[in-house]
Short mmCIF file of C-alpha atoms in Angstrom, two decimals:
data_model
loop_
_atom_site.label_atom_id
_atom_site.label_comp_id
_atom_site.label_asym_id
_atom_site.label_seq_id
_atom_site.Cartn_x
_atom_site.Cartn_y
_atom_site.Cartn_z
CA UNK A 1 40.84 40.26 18.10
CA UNK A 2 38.44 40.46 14.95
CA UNK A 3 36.32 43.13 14.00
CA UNK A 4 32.99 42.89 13.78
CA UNK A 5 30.80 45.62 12.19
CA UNK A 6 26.59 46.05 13.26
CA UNK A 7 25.53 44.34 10.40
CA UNK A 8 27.22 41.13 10.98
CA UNK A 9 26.77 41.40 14.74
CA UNK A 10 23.18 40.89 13.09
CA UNK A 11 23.81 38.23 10.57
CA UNK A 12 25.61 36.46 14.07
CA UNK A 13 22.55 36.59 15.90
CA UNK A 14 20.25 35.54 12.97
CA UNK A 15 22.55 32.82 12.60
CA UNK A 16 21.25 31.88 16.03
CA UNK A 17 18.00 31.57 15.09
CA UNK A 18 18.67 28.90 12.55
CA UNK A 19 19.51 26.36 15.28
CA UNK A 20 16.78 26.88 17.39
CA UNK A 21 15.27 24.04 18.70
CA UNK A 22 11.94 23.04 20.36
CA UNK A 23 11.76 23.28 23.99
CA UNK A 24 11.44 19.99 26.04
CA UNK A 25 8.44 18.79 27.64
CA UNK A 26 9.66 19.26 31.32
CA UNK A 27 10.75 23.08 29.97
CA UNK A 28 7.21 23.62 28.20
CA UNK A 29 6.31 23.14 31.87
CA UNK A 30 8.37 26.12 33.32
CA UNK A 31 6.91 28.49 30.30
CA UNK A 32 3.28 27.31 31.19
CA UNK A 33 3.98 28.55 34.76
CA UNK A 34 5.30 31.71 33.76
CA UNK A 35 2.46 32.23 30.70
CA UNK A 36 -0.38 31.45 33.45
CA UNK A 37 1.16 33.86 36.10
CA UNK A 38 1.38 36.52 33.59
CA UNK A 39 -2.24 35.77 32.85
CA UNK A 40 -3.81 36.06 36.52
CA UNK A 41 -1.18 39.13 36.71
CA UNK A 42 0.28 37.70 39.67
CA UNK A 43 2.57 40.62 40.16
CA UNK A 44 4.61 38.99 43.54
CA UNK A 45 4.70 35.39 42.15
CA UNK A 46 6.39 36.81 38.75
CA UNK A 47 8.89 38.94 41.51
CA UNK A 48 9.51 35.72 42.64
CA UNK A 49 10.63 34.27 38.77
CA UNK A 50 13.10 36.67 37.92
CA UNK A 51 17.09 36.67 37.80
CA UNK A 52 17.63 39.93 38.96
CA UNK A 53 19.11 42.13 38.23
CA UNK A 54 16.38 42.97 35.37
CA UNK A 55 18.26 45.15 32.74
CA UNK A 56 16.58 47.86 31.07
CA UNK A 57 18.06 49.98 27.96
CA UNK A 58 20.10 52.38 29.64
CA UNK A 59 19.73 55.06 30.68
CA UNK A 60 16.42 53.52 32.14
CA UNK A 61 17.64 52.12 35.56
CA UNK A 62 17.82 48.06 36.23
CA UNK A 63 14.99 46.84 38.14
CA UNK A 64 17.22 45.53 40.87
CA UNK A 65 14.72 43.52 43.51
CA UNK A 66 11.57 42.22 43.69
CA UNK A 67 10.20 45.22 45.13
CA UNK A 68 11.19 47.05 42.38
CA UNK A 69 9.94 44.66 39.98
CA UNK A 70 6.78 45.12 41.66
CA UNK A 71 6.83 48.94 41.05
CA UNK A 72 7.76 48.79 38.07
CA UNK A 73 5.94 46.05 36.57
CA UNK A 74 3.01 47.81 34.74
CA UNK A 75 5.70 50.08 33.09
CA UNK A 76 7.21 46.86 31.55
CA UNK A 77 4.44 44.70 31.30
CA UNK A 78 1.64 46.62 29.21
CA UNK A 79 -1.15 44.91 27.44
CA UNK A 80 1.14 44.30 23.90
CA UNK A 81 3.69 42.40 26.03
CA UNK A 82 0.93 40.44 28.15
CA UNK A 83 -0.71 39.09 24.95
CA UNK A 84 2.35 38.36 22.87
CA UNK A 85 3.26 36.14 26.24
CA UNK A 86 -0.60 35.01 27.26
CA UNK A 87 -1.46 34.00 23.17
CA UNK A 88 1.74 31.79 23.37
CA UNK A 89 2.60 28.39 23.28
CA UNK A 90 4.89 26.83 24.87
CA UNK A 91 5.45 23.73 22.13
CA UNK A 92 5.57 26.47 18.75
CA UNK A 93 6.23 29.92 20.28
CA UNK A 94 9.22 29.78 22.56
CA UNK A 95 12.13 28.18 21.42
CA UNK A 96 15.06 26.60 22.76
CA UNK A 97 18.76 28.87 22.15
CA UNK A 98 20.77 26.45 24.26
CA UNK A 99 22.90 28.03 26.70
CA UNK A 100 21.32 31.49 25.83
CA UNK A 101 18.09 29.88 27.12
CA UNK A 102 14.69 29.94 25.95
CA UNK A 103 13.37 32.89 23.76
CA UNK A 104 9.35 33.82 23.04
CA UNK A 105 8.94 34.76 18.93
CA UNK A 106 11.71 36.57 18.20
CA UNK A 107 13.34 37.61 21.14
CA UNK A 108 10.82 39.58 23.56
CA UNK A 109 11.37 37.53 26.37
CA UNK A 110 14.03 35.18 27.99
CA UNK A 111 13.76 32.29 30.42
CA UNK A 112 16.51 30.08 31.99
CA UNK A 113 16.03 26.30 32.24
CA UNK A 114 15.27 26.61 35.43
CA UNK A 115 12.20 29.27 34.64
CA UNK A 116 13.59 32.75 35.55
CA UNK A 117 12.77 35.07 33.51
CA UNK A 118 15.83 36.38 32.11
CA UNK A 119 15.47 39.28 30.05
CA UNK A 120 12.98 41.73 28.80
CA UNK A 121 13.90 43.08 25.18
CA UNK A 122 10.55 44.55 24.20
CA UNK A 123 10.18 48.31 25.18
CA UNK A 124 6.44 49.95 26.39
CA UNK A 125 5.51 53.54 25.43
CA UNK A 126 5.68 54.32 28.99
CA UNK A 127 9.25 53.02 29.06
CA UNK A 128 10.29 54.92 25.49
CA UNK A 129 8.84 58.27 27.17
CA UNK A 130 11.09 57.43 29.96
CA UNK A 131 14.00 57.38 27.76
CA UNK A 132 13.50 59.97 25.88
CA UNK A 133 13.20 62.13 29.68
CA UNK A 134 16.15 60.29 31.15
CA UNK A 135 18.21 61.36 27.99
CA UNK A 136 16.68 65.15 27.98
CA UNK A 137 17.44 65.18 31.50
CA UNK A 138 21.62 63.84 30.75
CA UNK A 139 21.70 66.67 27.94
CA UNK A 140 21.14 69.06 30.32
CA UNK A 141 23.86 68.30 32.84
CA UNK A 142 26.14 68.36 29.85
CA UNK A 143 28.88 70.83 28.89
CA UNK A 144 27.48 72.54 25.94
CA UNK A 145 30.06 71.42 23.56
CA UNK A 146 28.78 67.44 23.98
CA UNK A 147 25.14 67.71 24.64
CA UNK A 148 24.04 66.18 21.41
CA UNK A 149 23.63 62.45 21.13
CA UNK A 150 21.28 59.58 20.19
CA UNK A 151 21.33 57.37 22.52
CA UNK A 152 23.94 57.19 25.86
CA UNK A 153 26.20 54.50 25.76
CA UNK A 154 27.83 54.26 29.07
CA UNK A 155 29.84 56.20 31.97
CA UNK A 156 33.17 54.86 32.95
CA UNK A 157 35.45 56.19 35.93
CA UNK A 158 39.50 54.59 36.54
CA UNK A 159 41.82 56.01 38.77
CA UNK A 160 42.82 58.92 36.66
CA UNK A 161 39.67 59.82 34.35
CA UNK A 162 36.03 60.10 33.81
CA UNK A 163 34.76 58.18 30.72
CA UNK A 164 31.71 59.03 28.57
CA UNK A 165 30.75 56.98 24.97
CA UNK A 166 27.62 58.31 23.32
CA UNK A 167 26.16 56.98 19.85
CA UNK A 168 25.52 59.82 17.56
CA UNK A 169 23.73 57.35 15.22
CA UNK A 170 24.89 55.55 12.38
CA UNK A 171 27.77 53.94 14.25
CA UNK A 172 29.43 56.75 14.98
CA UNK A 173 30.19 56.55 18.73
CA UNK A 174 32.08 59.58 20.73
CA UNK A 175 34.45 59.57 23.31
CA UNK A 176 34.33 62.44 26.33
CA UNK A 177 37.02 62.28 29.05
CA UNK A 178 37.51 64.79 32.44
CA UNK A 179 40.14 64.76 34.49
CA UNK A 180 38.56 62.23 37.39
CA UNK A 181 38.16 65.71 39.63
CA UNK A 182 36.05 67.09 36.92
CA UNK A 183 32.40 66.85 36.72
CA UNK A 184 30.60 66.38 33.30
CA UNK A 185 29.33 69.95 33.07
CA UNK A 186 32.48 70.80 32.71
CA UNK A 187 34.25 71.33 29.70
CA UNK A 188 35.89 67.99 28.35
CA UNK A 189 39.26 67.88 28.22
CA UNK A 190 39.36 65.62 24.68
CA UNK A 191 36.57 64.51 22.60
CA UNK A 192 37.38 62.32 19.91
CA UNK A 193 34.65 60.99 17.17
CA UNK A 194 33.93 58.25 15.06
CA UNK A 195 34.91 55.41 16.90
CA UNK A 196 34.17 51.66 16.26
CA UNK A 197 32.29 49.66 18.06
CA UNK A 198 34.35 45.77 18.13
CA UNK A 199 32.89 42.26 19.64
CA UNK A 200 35.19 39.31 20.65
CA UNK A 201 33.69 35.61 20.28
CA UNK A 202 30.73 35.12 21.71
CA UNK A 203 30.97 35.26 25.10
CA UNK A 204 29.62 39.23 25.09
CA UNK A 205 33.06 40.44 25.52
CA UNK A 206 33.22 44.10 23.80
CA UNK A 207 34.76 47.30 23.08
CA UNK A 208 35.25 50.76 21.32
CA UNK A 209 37.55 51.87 19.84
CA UNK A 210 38.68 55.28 18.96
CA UNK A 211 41.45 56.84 17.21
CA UNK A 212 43.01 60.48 17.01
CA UNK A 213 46.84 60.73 15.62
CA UNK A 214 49.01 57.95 16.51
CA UNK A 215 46.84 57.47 19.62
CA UNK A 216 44.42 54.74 20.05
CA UNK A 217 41.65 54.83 22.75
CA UNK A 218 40.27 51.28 23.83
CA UNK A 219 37.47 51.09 26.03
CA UNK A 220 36.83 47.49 27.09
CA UNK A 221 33.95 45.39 28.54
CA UNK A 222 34.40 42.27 30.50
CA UNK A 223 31.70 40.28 30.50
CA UNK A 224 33.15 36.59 30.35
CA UNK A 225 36.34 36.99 31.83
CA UNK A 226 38.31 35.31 34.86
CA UNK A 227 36.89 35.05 38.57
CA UNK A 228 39.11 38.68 39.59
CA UNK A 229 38.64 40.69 36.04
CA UNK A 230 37.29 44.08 36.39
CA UNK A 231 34.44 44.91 34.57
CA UNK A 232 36.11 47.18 32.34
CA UNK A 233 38.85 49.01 31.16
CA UNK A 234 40.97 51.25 29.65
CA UNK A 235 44.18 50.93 27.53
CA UNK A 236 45.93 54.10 25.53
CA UNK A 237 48.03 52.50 22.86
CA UNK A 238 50.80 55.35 20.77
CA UNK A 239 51.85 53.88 17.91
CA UNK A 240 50.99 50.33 18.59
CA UNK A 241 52.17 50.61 22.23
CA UNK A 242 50.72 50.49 25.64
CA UNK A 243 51.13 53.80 27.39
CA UNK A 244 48.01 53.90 29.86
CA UNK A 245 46.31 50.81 31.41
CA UNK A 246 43.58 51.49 33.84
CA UNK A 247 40.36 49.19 35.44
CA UNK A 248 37.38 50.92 34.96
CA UNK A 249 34.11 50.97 36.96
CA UNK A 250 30.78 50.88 35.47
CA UNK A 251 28.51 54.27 36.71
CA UNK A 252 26.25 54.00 34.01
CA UNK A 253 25.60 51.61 31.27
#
């Protein structure tokens, strides 16, 4: 498995860019669908376009149906994002990333080839305040001794513990663990810092990584894995060596 630090992560995806191609005619056709619904602000036709679920930048919650979608579609789509997308075309603006799909500019928005949207990347200011709420709101419901952080990473649970990774900026991720009985405003029972944050291929497989002694914490993410893989998990290595291997469920990510 390679390491991978942020910065090439970024080079990676700039990489990306370089290839980009044109989209096809019959795909130009999908965008202009999409561009003019956007335009008339069809809100139930666009419901109708997406691959849901929607993900949003945790801990904002995934827009999961169309009625959600529907709810929440003024929150996502303000009037930046519905000119960037309206002011577009189809032939020079959106390009196509091959089996990532087809990207607007430099990444706002995502469409399939067969016109679902995809992904969202931009962020409103009603959907920043939200974050910044969400995460005043987790602080709060924290033991005292954790409930400092950047940005949340994620919530993990296996058989045996509950899992929490926060970013305290600058790459420096944390690692919380309870007993699985325990709640989070409870005292942790280990907290280790500094961990690393490692990507394999580029599939979207990735994990962190943390280290105190001889012990080595791995907190893995499955995303292209076989049919049966869980969705994540944990391994505790000593020394080198595999003393704790657990499947992990995804509460919050």
């Amino acid at each position: 498995m390679k390491k991978v630090n942020l910065f090439l992560v970024l080079l990676l995806f700039v990489g990306a860019f370089v290839s980009a191609q044109t989209v096809k005619p019959e795909y130009q056709k999908c965008v202009k669908s999409f561009i003019d619904t956007i335009k008339s602000d069809k809100k139930e036709a666009i419901a109708e376009m997406v691959a849901y679920p929607l993900k949003r930048e945790y801990p904002i919650p995934d827009i999961m149906d169309k009625s959600d979608f529907i709810k929440r579609y003024d929150e996502i789509f303000d009037t930046t994002l519905k000119n960037e997308i309206t002011k577009s075309d189809p032939a020079k603006d959106w390009s196509d990333m091959g089996w990532r799909g087809i990207m607007l500019n430099q990444g706002n928005v995502w469409m399939d080839f067969d016109g679902r949207l995809t992904s969202v990347n931009y962020q409103s200011q009603a959907e920043i305040e939200l974050k910044k709420k969400l995460i005043s709101d987790q602080k709060k419901g924290l033991d005292s001794s954790i409930a400092f952080f950047l940005k949340p990473v994620c919530v993990l649970e296996t058989e045996k513990f509950r899992i929490r990774i926060d970013n305290l900026g600058n790459e420096n991720y944390r690692y919380v663990s309870w007993p699985i009985e325990k709640a989070m405003s409870e005292k942790p029972d280990l907290i280790i810092y500094r961990g690393n944050f490692v990507v394999e291929g580029s599939g979207g497989n990735h994990q962190y990584e943390f280290k105190k002694e001889n012990y080595t914490y791995e907190c893995a993410f499955i995303v292209a894995g076989e049919k049966n893989a869980p969705p994540a998990k944990l391994t505790i290595y000593q020394g080198g060596k595999v003393i704790l291997a657990q499947n992990a469920k995804i509460i919050a990510k």
